[in-house]
CSV table of C-alpha atoms and ligand atoms in Angstrom, one decimal:
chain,number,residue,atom,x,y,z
A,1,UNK,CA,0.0,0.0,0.0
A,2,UNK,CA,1.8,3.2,-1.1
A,3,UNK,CA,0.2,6.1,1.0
A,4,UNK,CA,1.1,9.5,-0.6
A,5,UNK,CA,-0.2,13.0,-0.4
A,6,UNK,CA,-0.9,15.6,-3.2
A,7,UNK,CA,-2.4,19.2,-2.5
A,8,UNK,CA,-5.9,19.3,-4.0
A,9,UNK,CA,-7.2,20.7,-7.2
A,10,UNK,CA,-10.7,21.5,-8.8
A,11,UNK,CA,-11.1,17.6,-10.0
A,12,UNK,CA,-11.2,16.1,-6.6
A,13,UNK,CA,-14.2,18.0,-6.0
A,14,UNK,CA,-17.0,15.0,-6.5
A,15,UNK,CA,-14.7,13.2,-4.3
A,16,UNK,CA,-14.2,15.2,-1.7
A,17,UNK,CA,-18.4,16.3,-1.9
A,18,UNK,CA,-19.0,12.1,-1.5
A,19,UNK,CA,-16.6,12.5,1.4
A,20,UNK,CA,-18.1,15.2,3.7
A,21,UNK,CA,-21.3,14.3,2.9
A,22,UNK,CA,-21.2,10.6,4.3
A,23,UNK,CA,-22.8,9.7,7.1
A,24,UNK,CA,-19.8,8.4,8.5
A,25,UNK,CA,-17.4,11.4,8.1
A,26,UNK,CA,-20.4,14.3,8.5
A,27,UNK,CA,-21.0,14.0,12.3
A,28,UNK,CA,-17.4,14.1,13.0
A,29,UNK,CA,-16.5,17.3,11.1
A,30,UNK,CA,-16.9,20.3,12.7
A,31,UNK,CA,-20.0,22.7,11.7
A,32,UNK,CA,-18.2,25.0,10.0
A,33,UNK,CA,-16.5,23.1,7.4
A,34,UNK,CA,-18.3,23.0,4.1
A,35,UNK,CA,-20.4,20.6,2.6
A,36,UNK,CA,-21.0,21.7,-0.3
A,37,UNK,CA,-19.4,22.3,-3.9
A,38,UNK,CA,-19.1,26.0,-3.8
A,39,UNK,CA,-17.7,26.0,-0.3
A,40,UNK,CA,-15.2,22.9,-1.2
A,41,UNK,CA,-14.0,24.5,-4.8
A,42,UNK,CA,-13.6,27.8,-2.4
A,43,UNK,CA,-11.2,25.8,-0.4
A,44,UNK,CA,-8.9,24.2,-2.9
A,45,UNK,CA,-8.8,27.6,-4.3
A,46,UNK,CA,-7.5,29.2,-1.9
A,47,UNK,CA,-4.9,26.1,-0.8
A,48,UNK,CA,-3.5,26.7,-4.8
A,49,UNK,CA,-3.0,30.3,-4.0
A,50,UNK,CA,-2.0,30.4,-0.5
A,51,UNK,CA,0.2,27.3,-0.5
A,52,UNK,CA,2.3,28.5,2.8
A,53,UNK,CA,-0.4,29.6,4.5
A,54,UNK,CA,-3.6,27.3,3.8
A,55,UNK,CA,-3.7,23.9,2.3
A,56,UNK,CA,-6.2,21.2,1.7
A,57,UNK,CA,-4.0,17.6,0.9
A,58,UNK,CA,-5.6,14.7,-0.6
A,59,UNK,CA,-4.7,11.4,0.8
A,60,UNK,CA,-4.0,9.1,-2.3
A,61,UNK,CA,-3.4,5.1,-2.1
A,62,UNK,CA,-2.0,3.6,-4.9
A,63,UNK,CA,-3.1,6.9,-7.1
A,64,UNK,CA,-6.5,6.5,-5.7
A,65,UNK,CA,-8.1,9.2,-3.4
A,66,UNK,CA,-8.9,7.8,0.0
A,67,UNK,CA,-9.5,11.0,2.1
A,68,UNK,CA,-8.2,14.7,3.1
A,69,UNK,CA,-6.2,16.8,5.5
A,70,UNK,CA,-6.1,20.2,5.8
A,71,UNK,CA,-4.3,22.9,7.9
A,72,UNK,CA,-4.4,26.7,8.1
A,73,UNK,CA,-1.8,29.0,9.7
A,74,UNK,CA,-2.4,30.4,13.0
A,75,UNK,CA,0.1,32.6,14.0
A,76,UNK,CA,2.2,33.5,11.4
A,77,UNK,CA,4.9,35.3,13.7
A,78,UNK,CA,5.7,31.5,15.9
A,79,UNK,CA,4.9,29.7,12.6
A,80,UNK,CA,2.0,27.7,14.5
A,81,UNK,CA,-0.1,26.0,12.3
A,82,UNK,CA,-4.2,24.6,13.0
A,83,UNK,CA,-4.5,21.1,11.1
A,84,UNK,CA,-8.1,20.1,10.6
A,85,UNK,CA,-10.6,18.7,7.9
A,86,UNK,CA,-9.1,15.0,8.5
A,87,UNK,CA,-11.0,12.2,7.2
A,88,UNK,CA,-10.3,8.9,5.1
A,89,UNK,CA,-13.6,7.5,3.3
A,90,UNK,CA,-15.4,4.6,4.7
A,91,UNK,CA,-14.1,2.6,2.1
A,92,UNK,CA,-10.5,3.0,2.8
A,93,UNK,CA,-10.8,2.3,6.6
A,94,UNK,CA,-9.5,-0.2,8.5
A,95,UNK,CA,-5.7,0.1,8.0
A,96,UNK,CA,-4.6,2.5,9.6
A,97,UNK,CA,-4.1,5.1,6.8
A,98,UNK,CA,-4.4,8.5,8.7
A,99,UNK,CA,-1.4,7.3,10.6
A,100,UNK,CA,0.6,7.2,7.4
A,101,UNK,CA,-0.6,10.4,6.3
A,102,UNK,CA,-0.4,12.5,9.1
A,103,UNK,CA,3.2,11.8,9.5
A,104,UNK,CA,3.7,12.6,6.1
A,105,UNK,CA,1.9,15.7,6.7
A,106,UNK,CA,3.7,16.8,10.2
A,107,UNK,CA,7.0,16.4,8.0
A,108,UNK,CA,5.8,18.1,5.2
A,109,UNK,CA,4.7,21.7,6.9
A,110,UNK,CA,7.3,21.4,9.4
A,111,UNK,CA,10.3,20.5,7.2
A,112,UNK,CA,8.8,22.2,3.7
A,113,UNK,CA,7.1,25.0,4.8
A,114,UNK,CA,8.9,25.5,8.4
A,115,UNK,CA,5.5,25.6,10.8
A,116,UNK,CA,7.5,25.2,14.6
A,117,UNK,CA,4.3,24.1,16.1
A,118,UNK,CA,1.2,22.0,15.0
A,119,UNK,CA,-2.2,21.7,16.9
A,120,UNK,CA,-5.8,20.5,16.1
A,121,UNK,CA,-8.3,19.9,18.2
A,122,UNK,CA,-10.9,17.1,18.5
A,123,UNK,CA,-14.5,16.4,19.7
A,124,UNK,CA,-14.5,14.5,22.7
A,125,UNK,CA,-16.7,12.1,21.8
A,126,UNK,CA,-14.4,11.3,18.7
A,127,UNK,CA,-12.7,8.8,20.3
A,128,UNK,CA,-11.6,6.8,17.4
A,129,UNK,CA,-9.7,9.6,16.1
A,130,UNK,CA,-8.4,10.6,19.6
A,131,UNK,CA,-6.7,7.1,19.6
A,132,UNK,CA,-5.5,8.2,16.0
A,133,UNK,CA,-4.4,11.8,17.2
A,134,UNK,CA,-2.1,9.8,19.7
A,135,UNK,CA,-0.5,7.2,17.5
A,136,UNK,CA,0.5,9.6,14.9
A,137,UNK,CA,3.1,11.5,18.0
A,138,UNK,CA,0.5,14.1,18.6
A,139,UNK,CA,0.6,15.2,22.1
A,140,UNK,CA,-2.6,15.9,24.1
A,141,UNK,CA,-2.2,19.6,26.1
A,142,UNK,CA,-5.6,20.1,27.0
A,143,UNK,CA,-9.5,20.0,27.0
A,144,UNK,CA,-11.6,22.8,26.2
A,145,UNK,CA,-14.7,21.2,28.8
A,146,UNK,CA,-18.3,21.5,26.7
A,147,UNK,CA,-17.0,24.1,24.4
A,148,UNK,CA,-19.5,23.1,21.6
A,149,UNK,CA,-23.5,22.9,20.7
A,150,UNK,CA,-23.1,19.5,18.8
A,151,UNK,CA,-25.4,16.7,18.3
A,152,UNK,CA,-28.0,18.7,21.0
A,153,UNK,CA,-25.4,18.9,24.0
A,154,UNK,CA,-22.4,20.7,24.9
A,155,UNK,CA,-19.6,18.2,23.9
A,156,UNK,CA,-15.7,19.0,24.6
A,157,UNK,CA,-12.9,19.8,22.8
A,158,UNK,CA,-9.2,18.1,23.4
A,159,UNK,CA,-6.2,19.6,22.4
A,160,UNK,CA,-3.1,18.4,20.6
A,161,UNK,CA,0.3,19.6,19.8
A,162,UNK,CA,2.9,18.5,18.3
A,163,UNK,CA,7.0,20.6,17.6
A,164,UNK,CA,9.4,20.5,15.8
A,165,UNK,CA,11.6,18.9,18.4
A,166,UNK,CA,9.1,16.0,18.5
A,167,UNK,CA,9.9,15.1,15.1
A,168,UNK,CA,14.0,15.3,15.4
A,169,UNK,CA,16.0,12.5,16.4
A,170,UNK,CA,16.9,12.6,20.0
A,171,UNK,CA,20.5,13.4,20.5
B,1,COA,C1,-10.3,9.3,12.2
B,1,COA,C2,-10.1,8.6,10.8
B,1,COA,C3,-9.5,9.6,9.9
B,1,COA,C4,-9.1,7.5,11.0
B,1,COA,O1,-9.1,6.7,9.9
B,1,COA,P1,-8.1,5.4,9.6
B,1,COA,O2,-6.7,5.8,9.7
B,1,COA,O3,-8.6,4.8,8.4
B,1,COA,O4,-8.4,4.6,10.9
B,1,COA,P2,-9.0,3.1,10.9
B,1,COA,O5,-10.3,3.0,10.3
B,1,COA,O6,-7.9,2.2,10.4
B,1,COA,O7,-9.2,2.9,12.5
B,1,COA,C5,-8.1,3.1,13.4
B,1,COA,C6,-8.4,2.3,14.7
B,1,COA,O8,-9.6,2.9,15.4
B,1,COA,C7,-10.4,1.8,15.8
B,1,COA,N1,-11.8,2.3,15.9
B,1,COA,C8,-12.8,2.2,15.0
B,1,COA,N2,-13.9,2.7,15.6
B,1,COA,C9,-13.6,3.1,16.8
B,1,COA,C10,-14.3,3.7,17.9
B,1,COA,N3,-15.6,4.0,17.7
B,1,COA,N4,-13.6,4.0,19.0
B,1,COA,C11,-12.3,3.7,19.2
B,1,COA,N5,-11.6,3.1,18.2
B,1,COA,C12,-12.2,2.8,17.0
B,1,COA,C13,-10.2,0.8,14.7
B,1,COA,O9,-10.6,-0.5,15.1
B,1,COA,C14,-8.7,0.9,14.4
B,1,COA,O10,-8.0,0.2,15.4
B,1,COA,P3,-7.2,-1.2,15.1
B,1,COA,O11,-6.3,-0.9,14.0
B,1,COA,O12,-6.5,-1.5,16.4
B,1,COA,O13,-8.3,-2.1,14.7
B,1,COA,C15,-11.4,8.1,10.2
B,1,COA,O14,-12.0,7.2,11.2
B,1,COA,C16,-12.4,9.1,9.8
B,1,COA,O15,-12.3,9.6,8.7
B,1,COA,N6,-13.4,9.4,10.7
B,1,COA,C17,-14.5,10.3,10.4
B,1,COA,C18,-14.0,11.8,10.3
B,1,COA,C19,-13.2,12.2,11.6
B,1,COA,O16,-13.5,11.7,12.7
B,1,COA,N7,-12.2,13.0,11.4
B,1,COA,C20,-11.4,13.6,12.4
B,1,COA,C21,-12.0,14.9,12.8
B,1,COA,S1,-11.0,15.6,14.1
């Protein structure tokens, strides 16, 4: 299985619709995140021309698109990046694939692009891709207690980070 990742362009628009659409990637996505093909288009626009600064990534396997990661900077000044907009389609589950690709994507904006710090943040009742969040070397710093109106309650938010140092060898 050769994972690989490729910054989005208008084509992988149907795909990435199917994607945020399903039933099992749509409840897991924060509210803000668009669903629709304006919105999406919107997004891969700006990723082509903002490439330091915004970027939507599409997680390829064997050629094929399997899902999509995204990231957004933060602070510009401590080169702090917000990663976001994860998700690998139903039909691609299983093995493990957003492990793959988010380390590919840690070493990409931190080595390519030079982002010191990366964070995301993660419903709480997400627990499946907590337990991802972990084994890709993300570090939990914190939960934001009921923070959001989702699914009719107030649900949490936990924190992780990840530096540069976390990716170098250890002297
Ligand atoms: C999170 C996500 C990207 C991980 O995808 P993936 O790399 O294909 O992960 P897998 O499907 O291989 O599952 C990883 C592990 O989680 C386990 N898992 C599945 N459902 C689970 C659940 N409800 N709770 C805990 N673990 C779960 C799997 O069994 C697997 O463990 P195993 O390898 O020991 O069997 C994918 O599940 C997804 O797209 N989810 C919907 C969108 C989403 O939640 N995005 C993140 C927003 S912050």
């Amino acid at each position: 299985m050769n994972v690989t990742l490729r910054r989005a362009e208008p084509r992988d628009v149907d795909f990435l619709l199917e994607l945020m659409t399903h039933e099992d990637v749509d409840p897991y996505m924060a509210v803000i995140r668009p669903r629709d093909r304006d919105g999406l288009l919107e997004e891969i626009e700006r990723s082509q021309s903002e490439p330091e600064e915004y970027g939507r990534f599409v997680i390829e396997v064997d050629g094929e698109p399997a899902g999509l990661m995204g990231f957004q900077v933060a602070n510009k000044r401590s080169r702090i990046a917000n990663l976001g907009s994860l998700a690998v389609h139903p039909s691609f589950r299983g093995k493990r694939l957003a492990d793959e690709a988010a380390r590919l994507f840690q070493r990409h904006l931190v080595f390519e692009l030079g982002y010191h710090r990366l964070q995301l943040e993660i419903y709480g009742f997400n627990e499946r891709a907590i337990k991802h969040a972990e084994r890709a070397g993300f570090i939990r710093e914190g939960v934001k207690r009921k923070a959001y109106w989702r699914h009719g309650e107030w649900v949490d938010g936990v924190l992780f980070g990840l530096v540069r140092e976390d990716l170098e060898p250890k002297p």
